mmCIF file of C-alpha atoms and ligand atoms in Angstrom:
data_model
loop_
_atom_site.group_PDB
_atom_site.id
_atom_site.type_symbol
_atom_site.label_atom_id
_atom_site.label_comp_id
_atom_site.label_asym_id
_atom_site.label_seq_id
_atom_site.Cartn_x
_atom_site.Cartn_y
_atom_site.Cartn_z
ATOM 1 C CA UNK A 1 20.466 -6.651 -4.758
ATOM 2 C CA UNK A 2 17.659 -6.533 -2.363
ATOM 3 C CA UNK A 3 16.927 -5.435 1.703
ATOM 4 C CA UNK A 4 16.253 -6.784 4.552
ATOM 5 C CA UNK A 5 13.327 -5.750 6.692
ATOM 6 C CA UNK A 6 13.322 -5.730 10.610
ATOM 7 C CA UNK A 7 10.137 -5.577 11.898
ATOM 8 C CA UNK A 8 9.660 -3.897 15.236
ATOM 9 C CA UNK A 9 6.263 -4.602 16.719
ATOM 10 C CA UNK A 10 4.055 -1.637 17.072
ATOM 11 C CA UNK A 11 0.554 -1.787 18.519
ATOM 12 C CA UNK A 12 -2.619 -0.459 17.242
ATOM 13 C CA UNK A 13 -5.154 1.084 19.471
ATOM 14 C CA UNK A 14 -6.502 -1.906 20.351
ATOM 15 C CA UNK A 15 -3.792 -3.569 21.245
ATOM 16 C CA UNK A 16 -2.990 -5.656 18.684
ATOM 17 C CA UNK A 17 0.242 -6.429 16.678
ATOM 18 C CA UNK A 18 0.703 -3.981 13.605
ATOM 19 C CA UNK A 19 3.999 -5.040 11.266
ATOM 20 C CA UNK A 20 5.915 -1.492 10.783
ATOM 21 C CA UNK A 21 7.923 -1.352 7.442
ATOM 22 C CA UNK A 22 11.869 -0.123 7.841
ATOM 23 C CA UNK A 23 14.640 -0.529 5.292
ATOM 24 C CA UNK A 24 18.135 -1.315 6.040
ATOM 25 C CA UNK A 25 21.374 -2.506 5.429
ATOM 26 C CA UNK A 26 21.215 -4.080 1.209
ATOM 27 C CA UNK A 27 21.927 -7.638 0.743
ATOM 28 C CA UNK A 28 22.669 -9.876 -2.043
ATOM 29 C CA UNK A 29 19.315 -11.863 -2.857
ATOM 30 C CA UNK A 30 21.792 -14.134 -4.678
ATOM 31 C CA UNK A 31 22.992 -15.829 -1.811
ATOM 32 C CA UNK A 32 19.629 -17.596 -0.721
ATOM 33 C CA UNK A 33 18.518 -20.663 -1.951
ATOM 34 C CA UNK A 34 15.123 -20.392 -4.064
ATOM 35 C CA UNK A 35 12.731 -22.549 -2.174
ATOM 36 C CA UNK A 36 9.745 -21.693 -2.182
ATOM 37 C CA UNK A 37 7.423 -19.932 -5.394
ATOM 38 C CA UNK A 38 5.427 -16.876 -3.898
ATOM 39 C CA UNK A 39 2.777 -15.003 -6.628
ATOM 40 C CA UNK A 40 1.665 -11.288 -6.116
ATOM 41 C CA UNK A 41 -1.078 -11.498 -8.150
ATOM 42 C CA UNK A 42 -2.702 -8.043 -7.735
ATOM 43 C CA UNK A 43 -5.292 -6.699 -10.317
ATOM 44 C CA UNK A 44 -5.341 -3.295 -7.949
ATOM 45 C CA UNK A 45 -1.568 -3.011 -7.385
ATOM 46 C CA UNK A 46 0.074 -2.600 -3.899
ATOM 47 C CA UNK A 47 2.398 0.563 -3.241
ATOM 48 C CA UNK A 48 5.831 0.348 -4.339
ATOM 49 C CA UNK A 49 7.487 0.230 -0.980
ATOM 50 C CA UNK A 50 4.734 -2.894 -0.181
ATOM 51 C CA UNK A 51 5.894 -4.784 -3.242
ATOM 52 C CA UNK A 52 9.632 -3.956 -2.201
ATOM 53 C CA UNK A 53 8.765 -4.989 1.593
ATOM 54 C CA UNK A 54 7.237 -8.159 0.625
ATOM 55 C CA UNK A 55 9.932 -9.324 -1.612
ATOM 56 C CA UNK A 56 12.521 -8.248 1.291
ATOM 57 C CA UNK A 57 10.592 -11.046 3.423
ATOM 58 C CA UNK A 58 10.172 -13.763 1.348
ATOM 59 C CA UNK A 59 13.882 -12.894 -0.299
ATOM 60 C CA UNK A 60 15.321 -13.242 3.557
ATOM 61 C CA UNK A 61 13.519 -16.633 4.155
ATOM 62 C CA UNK A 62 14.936 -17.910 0.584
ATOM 63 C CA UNK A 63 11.896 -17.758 -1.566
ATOM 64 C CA UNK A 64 11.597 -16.006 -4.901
ATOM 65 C CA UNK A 65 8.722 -13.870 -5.485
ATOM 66 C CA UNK A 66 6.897 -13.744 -8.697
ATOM 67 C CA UNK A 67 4.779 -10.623 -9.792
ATOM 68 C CA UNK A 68 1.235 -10.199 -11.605
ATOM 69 C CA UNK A 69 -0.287 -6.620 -11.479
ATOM 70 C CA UNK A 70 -2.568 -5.336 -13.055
ATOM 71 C CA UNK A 71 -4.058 -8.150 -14.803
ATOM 72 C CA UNK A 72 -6.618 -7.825 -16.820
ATOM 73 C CA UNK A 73 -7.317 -11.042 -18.555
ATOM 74 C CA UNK A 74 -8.151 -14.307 -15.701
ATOM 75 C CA UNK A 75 -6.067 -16.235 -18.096
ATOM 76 C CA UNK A 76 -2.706 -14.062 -17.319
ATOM 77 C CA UNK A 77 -4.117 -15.627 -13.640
ATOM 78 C CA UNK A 78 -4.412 -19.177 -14.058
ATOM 79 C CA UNK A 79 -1.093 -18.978 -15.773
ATOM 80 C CA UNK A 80 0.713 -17.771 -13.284
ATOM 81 C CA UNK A 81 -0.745 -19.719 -10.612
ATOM 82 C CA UNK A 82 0.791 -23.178 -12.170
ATOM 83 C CA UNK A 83 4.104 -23.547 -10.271
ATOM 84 C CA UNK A 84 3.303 -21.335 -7.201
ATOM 85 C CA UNK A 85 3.428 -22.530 -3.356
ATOM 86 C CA UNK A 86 1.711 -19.300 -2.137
ATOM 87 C CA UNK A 87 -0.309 -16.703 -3.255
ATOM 88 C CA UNK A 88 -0.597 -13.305 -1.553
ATOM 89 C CA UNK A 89 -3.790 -11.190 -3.524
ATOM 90 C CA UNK A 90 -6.288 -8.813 -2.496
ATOM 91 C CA UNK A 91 -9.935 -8.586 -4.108
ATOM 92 C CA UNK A 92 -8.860 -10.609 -6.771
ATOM 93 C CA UNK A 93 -10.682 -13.686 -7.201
ATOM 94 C CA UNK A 94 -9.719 -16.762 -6.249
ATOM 95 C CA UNK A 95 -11.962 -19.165 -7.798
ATOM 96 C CA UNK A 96 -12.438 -22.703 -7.676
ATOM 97 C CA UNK A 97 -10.833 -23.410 -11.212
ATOM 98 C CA UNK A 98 -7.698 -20.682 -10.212
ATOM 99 C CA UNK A 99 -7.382 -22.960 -7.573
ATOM 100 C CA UNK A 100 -7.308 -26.008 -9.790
ATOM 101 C CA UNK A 101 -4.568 -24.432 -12.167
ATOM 102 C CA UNK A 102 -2.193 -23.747 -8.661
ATOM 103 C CA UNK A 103 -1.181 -27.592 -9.008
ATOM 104 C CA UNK A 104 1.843 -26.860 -6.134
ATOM 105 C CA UNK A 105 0.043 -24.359 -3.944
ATOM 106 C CA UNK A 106 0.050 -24.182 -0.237
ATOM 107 C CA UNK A 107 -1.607 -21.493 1.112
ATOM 108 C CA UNK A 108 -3.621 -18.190 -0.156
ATOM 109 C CA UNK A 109 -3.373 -14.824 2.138
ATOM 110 C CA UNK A 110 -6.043 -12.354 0.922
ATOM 111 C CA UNK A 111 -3.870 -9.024 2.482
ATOM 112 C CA UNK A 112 -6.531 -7.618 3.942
ATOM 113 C CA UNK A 113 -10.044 -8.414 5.853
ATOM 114 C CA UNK A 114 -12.562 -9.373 3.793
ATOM 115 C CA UNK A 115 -11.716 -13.300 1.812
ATOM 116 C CA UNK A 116 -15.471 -13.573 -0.048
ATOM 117 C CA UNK A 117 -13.067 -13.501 -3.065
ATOM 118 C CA UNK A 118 -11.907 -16.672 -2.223
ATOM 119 C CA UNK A 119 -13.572 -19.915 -2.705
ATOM 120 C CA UNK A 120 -13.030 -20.818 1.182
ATOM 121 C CA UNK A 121 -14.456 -24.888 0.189
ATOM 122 C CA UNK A 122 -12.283 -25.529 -3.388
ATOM 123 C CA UNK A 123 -9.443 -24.467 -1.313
ATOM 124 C CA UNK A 124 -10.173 -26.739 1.614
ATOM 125 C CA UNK A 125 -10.680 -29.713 -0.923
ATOM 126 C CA UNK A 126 -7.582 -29.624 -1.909
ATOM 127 C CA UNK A 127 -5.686 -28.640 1.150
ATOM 128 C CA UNK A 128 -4.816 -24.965 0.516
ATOM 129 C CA UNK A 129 -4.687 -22.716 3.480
ATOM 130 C CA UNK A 130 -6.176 -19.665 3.046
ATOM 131 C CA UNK A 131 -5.236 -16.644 5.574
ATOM 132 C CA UNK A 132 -6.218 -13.251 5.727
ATOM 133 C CA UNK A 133 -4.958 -10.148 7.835
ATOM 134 C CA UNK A 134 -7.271 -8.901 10.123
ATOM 135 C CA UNK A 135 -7.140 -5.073 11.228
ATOM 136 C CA UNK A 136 -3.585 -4.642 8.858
ATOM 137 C CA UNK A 137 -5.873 -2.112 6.556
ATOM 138 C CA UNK A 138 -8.673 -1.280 8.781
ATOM 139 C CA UNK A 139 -7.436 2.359 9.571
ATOM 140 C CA UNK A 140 -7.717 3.235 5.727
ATOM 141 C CA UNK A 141 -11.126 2.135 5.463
ATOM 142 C CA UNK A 142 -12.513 3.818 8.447
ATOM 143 C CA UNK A 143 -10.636 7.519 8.082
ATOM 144 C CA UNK A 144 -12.814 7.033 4.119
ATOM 145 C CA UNK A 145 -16.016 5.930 5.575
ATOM 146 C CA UNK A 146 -15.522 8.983 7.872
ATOM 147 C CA UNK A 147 -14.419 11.454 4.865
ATOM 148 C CA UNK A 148 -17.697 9.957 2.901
ATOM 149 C CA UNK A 149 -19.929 11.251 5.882
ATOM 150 C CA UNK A 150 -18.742 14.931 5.242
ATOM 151 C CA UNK A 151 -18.504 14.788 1.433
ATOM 152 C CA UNK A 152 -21.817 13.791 1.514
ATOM 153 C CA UNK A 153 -23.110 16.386 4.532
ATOM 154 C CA UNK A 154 -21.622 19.148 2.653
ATOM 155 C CA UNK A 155 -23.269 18.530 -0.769
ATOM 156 C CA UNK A 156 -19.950 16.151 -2.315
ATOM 157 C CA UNK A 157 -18.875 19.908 -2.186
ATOM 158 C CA UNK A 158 -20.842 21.773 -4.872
ATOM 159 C CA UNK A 159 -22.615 24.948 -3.935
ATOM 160 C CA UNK A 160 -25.086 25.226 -1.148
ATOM 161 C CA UNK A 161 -25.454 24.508 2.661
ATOM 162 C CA UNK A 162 -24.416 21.861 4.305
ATOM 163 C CA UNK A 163 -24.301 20.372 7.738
ATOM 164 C CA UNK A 164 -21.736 19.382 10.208
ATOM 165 C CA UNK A 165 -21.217 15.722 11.874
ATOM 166 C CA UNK A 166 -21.000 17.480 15.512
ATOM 167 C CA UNK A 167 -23.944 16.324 17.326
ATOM 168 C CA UNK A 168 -25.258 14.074 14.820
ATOM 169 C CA UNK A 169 -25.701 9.743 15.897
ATOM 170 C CA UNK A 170 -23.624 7.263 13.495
ATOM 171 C CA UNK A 171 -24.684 3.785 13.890
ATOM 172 C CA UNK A 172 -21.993 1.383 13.220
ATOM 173 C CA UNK A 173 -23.073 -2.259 11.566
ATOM 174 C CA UNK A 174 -21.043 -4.486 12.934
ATOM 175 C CA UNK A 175 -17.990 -3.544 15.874
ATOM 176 C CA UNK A 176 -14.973 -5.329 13.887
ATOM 177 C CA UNK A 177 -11.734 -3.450 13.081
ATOM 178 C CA UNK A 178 -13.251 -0.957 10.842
ATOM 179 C CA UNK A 179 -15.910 -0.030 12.891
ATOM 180 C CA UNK A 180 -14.437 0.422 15.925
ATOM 181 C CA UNK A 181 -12.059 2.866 14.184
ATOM 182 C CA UNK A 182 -14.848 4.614 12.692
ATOM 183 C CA UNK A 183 -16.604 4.933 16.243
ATOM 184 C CA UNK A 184 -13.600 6.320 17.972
ATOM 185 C CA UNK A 185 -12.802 8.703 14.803
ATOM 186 C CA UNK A 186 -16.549 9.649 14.865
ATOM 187 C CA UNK A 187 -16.564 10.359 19.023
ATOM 188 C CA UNK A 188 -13.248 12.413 18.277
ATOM 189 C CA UNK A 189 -15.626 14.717 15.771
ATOM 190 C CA UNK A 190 -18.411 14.690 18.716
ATOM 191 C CA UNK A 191 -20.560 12.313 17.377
ATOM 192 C CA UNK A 192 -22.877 10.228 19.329
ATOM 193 C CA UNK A 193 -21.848 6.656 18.638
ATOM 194 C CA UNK A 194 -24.338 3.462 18.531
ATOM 195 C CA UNK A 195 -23.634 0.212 17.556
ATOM 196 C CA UNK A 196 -24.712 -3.718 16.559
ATOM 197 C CA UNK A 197 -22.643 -6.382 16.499
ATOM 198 C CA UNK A 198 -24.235 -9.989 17.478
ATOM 199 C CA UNK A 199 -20.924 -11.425 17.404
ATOM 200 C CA UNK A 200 -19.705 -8.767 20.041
ATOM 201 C CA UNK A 201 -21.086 -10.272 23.683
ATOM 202 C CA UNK A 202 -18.956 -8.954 26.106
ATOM 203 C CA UNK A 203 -21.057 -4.867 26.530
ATOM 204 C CA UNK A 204 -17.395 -3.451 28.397
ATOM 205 C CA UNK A 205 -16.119 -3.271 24.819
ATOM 206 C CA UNK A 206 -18.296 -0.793 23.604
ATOM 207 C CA UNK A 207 -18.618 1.151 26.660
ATOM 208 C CA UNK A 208 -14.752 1.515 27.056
ATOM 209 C CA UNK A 209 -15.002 3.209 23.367
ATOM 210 C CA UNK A 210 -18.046 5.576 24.750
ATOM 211 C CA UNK A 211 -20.166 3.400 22.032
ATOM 212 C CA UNK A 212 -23.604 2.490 23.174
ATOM 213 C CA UNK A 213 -24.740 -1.023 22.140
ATOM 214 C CA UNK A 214 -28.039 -1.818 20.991
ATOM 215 C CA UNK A 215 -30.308 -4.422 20.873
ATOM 216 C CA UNK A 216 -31.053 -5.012 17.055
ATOM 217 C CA UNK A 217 -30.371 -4.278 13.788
ATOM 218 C CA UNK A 218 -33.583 -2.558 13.173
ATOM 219 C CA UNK A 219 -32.963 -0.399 16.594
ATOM 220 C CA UNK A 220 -29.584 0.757 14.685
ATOM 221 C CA UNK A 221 -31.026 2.256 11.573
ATOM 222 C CA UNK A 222 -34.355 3.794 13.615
ATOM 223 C CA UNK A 223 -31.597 6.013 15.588
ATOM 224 C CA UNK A 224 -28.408 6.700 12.776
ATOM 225 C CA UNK A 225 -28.060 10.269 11.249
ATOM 226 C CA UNK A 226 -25.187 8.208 9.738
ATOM 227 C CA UNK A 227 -25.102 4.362 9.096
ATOM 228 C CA UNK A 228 -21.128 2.686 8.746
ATOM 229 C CA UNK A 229 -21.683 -0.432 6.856
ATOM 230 C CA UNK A 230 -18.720 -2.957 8.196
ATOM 231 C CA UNK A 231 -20.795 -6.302 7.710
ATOM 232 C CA UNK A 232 -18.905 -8.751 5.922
ATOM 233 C CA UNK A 233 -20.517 -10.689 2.255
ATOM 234 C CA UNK A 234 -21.543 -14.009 3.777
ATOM 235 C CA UNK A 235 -24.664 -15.881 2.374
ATOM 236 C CA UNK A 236 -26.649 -14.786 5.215
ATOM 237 C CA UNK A 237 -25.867 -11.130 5.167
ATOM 238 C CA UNK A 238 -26.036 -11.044 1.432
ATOM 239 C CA UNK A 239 -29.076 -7.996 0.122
ATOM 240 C CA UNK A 240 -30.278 -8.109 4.025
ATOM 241 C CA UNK A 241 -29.598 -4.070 3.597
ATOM 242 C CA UNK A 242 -32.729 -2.790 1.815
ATOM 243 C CA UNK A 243 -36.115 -1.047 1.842
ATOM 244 C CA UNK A 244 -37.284 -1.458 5.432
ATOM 245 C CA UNK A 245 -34.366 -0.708 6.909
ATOM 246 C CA UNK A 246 -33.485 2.339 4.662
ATOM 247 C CA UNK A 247 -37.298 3.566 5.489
ATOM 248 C CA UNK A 248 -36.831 3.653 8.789
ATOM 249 C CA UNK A 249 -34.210 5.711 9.138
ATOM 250 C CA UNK A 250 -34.186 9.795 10.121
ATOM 251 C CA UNK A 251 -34.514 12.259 8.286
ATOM 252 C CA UNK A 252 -31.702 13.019 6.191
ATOM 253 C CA UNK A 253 -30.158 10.000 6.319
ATOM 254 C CA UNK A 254 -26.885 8.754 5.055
ATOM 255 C CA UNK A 255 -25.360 5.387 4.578
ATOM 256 C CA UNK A 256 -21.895 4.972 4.188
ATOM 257 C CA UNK A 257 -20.652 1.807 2.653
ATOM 258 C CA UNK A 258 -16.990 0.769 3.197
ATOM 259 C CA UNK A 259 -17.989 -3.390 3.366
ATOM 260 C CA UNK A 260 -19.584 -4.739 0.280
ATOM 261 C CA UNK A 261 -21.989 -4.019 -2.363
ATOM 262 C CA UNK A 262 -23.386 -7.347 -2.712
ATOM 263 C CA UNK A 263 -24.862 -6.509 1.117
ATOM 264 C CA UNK A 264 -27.144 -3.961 -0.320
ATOM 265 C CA UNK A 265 -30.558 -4.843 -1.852
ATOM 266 C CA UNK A 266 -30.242 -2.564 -4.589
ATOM 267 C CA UNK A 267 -33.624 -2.674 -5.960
ATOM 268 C CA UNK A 268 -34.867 -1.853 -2.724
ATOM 269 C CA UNK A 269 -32.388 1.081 -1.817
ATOM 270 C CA UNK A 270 -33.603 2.291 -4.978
ATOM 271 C CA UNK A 271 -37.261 2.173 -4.061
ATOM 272 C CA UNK A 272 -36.345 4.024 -0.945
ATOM 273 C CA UNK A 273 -34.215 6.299 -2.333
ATOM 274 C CA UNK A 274 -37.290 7.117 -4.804
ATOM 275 C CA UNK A 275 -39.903 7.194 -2.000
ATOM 276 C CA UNK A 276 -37.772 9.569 0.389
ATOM 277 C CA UNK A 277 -36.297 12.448 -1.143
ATOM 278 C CA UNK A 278 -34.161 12.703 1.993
ATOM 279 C CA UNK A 279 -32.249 9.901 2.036
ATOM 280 C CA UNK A 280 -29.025 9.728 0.903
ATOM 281 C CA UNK A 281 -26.475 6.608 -0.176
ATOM 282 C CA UNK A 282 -22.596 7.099 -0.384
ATOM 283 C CA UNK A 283 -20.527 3.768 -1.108
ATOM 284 C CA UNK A 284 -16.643 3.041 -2.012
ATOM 285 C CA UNK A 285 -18.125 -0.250 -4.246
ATOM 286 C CA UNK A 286 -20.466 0.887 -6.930
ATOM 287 C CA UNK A 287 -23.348 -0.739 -7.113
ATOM 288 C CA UNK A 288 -25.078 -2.911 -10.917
ATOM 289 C CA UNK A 289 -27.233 0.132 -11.276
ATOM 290 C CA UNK A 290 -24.448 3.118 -10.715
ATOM 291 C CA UNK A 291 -25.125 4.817 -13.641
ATOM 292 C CA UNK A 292 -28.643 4.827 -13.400
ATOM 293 C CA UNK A 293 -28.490 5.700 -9.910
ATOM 294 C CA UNK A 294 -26.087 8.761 -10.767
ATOM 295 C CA UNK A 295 -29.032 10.260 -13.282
ATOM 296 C CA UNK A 296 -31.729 9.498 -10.742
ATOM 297 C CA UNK A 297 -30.145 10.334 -7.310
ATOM 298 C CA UNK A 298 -27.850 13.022 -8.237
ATOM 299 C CA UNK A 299 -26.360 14.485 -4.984
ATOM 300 C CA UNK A 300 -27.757 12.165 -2.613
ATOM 301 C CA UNK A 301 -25.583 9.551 -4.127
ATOM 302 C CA UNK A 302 -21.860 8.720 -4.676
ATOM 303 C CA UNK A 303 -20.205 5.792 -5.596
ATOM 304 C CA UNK A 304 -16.159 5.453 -5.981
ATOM 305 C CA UNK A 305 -14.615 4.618 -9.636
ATOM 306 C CA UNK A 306 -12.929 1.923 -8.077
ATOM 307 C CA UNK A 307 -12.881 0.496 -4.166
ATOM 308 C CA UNK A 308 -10.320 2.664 -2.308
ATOM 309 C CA UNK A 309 -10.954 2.288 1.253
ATOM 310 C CA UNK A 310 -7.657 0.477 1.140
ATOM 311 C CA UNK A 311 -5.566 2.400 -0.865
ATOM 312 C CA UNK A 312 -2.878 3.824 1.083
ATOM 313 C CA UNK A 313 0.814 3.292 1.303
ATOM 314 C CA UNK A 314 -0.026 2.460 5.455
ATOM 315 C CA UNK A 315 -2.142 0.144 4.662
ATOM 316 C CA UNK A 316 -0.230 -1.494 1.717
ATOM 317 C CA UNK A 317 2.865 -1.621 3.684
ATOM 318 C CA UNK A 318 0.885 -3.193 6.427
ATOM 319 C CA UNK A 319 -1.343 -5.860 4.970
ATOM 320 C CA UNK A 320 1.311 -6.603 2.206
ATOM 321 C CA UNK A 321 3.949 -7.800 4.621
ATOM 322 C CA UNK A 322 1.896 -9.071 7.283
ATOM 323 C CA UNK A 323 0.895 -11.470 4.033
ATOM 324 C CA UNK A 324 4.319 -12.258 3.431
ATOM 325 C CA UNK A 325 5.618 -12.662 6.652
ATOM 326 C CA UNK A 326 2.429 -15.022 7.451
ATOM 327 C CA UNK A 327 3.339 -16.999 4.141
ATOM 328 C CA UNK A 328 6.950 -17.499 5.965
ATOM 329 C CA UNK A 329 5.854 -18.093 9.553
ATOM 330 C CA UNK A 330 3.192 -20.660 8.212
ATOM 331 C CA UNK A 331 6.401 -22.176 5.866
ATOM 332 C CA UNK A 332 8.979 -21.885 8.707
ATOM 333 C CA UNK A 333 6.991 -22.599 11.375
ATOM 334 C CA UNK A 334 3.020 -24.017 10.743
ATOM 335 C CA UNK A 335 1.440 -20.933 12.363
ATOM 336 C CA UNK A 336 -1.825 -20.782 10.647
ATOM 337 C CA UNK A 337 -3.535 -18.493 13.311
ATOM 338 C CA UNK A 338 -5.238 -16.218 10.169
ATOM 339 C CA UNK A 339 -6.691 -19.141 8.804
ATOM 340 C CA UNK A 340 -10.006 -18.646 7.427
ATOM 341 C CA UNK A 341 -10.782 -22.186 6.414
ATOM 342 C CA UNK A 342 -10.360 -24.608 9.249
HETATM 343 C C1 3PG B 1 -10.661 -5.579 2.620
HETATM 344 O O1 3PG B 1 -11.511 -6.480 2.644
HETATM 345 O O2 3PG B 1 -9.577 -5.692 3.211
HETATM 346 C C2 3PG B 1 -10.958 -4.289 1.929
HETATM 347 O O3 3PG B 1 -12.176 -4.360 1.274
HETATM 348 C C3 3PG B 1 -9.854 -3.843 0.986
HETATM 349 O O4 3PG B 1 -9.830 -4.551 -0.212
HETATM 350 P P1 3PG B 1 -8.731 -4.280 -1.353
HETATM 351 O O5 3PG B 1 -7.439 -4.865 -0.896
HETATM 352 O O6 3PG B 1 -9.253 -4.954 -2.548
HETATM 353 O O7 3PG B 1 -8.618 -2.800 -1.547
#
């Protein structure tokens, strides 16, 4: 017994192709021939109607789907990697010896944006494609980033006054999905909206969000009330977010990270954080130090139990089939236009 899944195309705000989610008639899954070995392997499970969605896909193209949630042991992993074609995960990590184990596999999409969880040059090695999908999730993320900046204005909501975001400048690190979400959320909220990106050339982008682009990355922090990390874990971004650029900020300073905590220099956020009794640090991936930083900070920091910037149905449904129906349309068809490693 199963579903099938049409999938109307529906555009984001940017223009770009969103997969929308919609049951219909039930089919017999029966009737397909099993070709081709697809593993879930999820530590931080999708939403139920995700899971259903993606096994609608790959059940309507003839493949069977095989499950891991909620792992907690990498062995449970490398087990269930052995007879696979294609893996669809999220942070989980993809390492060079998972890789090794996945004897049959084909191709790796990370359902989401961010693939530092994957080791990009095992996978090339031996041939496995590895995808992600851009922008499927991105709306999560920035409607968080943009309920961090008011938990934290209004005291993470224990006694006391606050302020509003009305009036106040949010700099936004890097002008990919995420942030442009956050910068059009942020201008809805009448915020005044600056950004860096030196990957974004073409200055009619910003300006047709009302953003204004500046120069550097030290011109950013100088000028943000509010700081949206969206900078992605490479080797050069990698603890380039520390003391300096923390010190130079206003007064009463927040930054909001939604990206990655291994961006942050912790011992020197720490060192600012100690030096400027003003500053505050709000972040959905706890740092080494949380604890620490929880007896030391108190209010002017907050760190999520666990990363849920993507953890909505939406943006299950969303980056769970666009995984699936890339794993078909790569399959089917060779389309590898998500691929991260060429
Ligand atoms: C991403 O890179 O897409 C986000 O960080 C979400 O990651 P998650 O799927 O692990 O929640």
């Amino acid at each position: 017994m199963g579903y099938t899944y049409h999938l109307p195309s529906r555009r984001n705000p940017f223009g770009e192709d969103v997969i929308e989610w919609e049951q219909s008639e039930i089919i017999d899954f029966t009737e397909y021939k099993v070709t081709m070995k697809v593993l879930v392997a999820t530590e931080k499970p999708f939403a139920k109607k995700a899971v259903d969605g993606i096994k609608g896909i790959c059940a309507e193209a003839g493949y069977q789907v095989v499950m891991l949630e909620k792992y907690t042991d990498k062995a449970e992993l490398l087990a269930a990697v052995e007879d696979v074609d294609a893996m669809i995960v999220r942070s989980d990590k993809v390492t060079a010896d998972v890789l090794a184990a996945a004897k049959q596999l084909k191709i790796v999409v990370r359902a989401g944006a961010g693939y530092d969880n994957v080791d990009l040059a095992a996978a090339s090695e031996r041939g496995v494609v590895v995808m992600n999908t851009p922008g499927q999730n991105s709306n999560a993320v920035a409607e968080l980033a943009i309920g961090m900046m008011i938990y934290m204005s209004r005291n993470q909501f224990t006694p006391g006054t606050g302020y509003e975001l009305q009036g106040k400048t949010v700099g936004i690190h890097a002008y990919g999905n995420v942030g442009r979400l956050v910068g059009r959320k942020a201008k809805a909220l009448g915020m005044n909206v600056i950004a860096y990106d030196p990957f974004v050339t073409d200055r009619a982008l910003f300006e047709n969000d009302g953003v204004e682009p500046v120069g550097s990355v030290d011109e950013l922090y100088a000028a943000s009330d509010f700081l949206s990390l969206h900078i992605p874990a490479t080797e050069q971004t990698k603890k380039s977010i520390g003391y300096k650029l923390l010190m130079s900020m206003p007064k009463g300073a927040t930054l909001v990270n939604t990206a990655r905590k291994e961006v942050i220099d912790e011992a020197g956020l720490e060192a600012a954080m100690s030096e400027r009794l003003d500053l505050k640090y709000v972040t959905d991936i706890a740092p080494n130090d949380v604890e620490s930083m929880v007896a030391r900070f108190g209010n002017r920091f907050f760190a999520t139990p666990k990363k849920m910037g993507a953890e909505t149905a939406e943006a299950n449904i969303n980056a769970g089939l666009a995984a699936a129906r890339q794993i078909v349309e790569f399959f089917e068809k060779g389309i590898t236009k998500f691929q991260v490693n060429k």
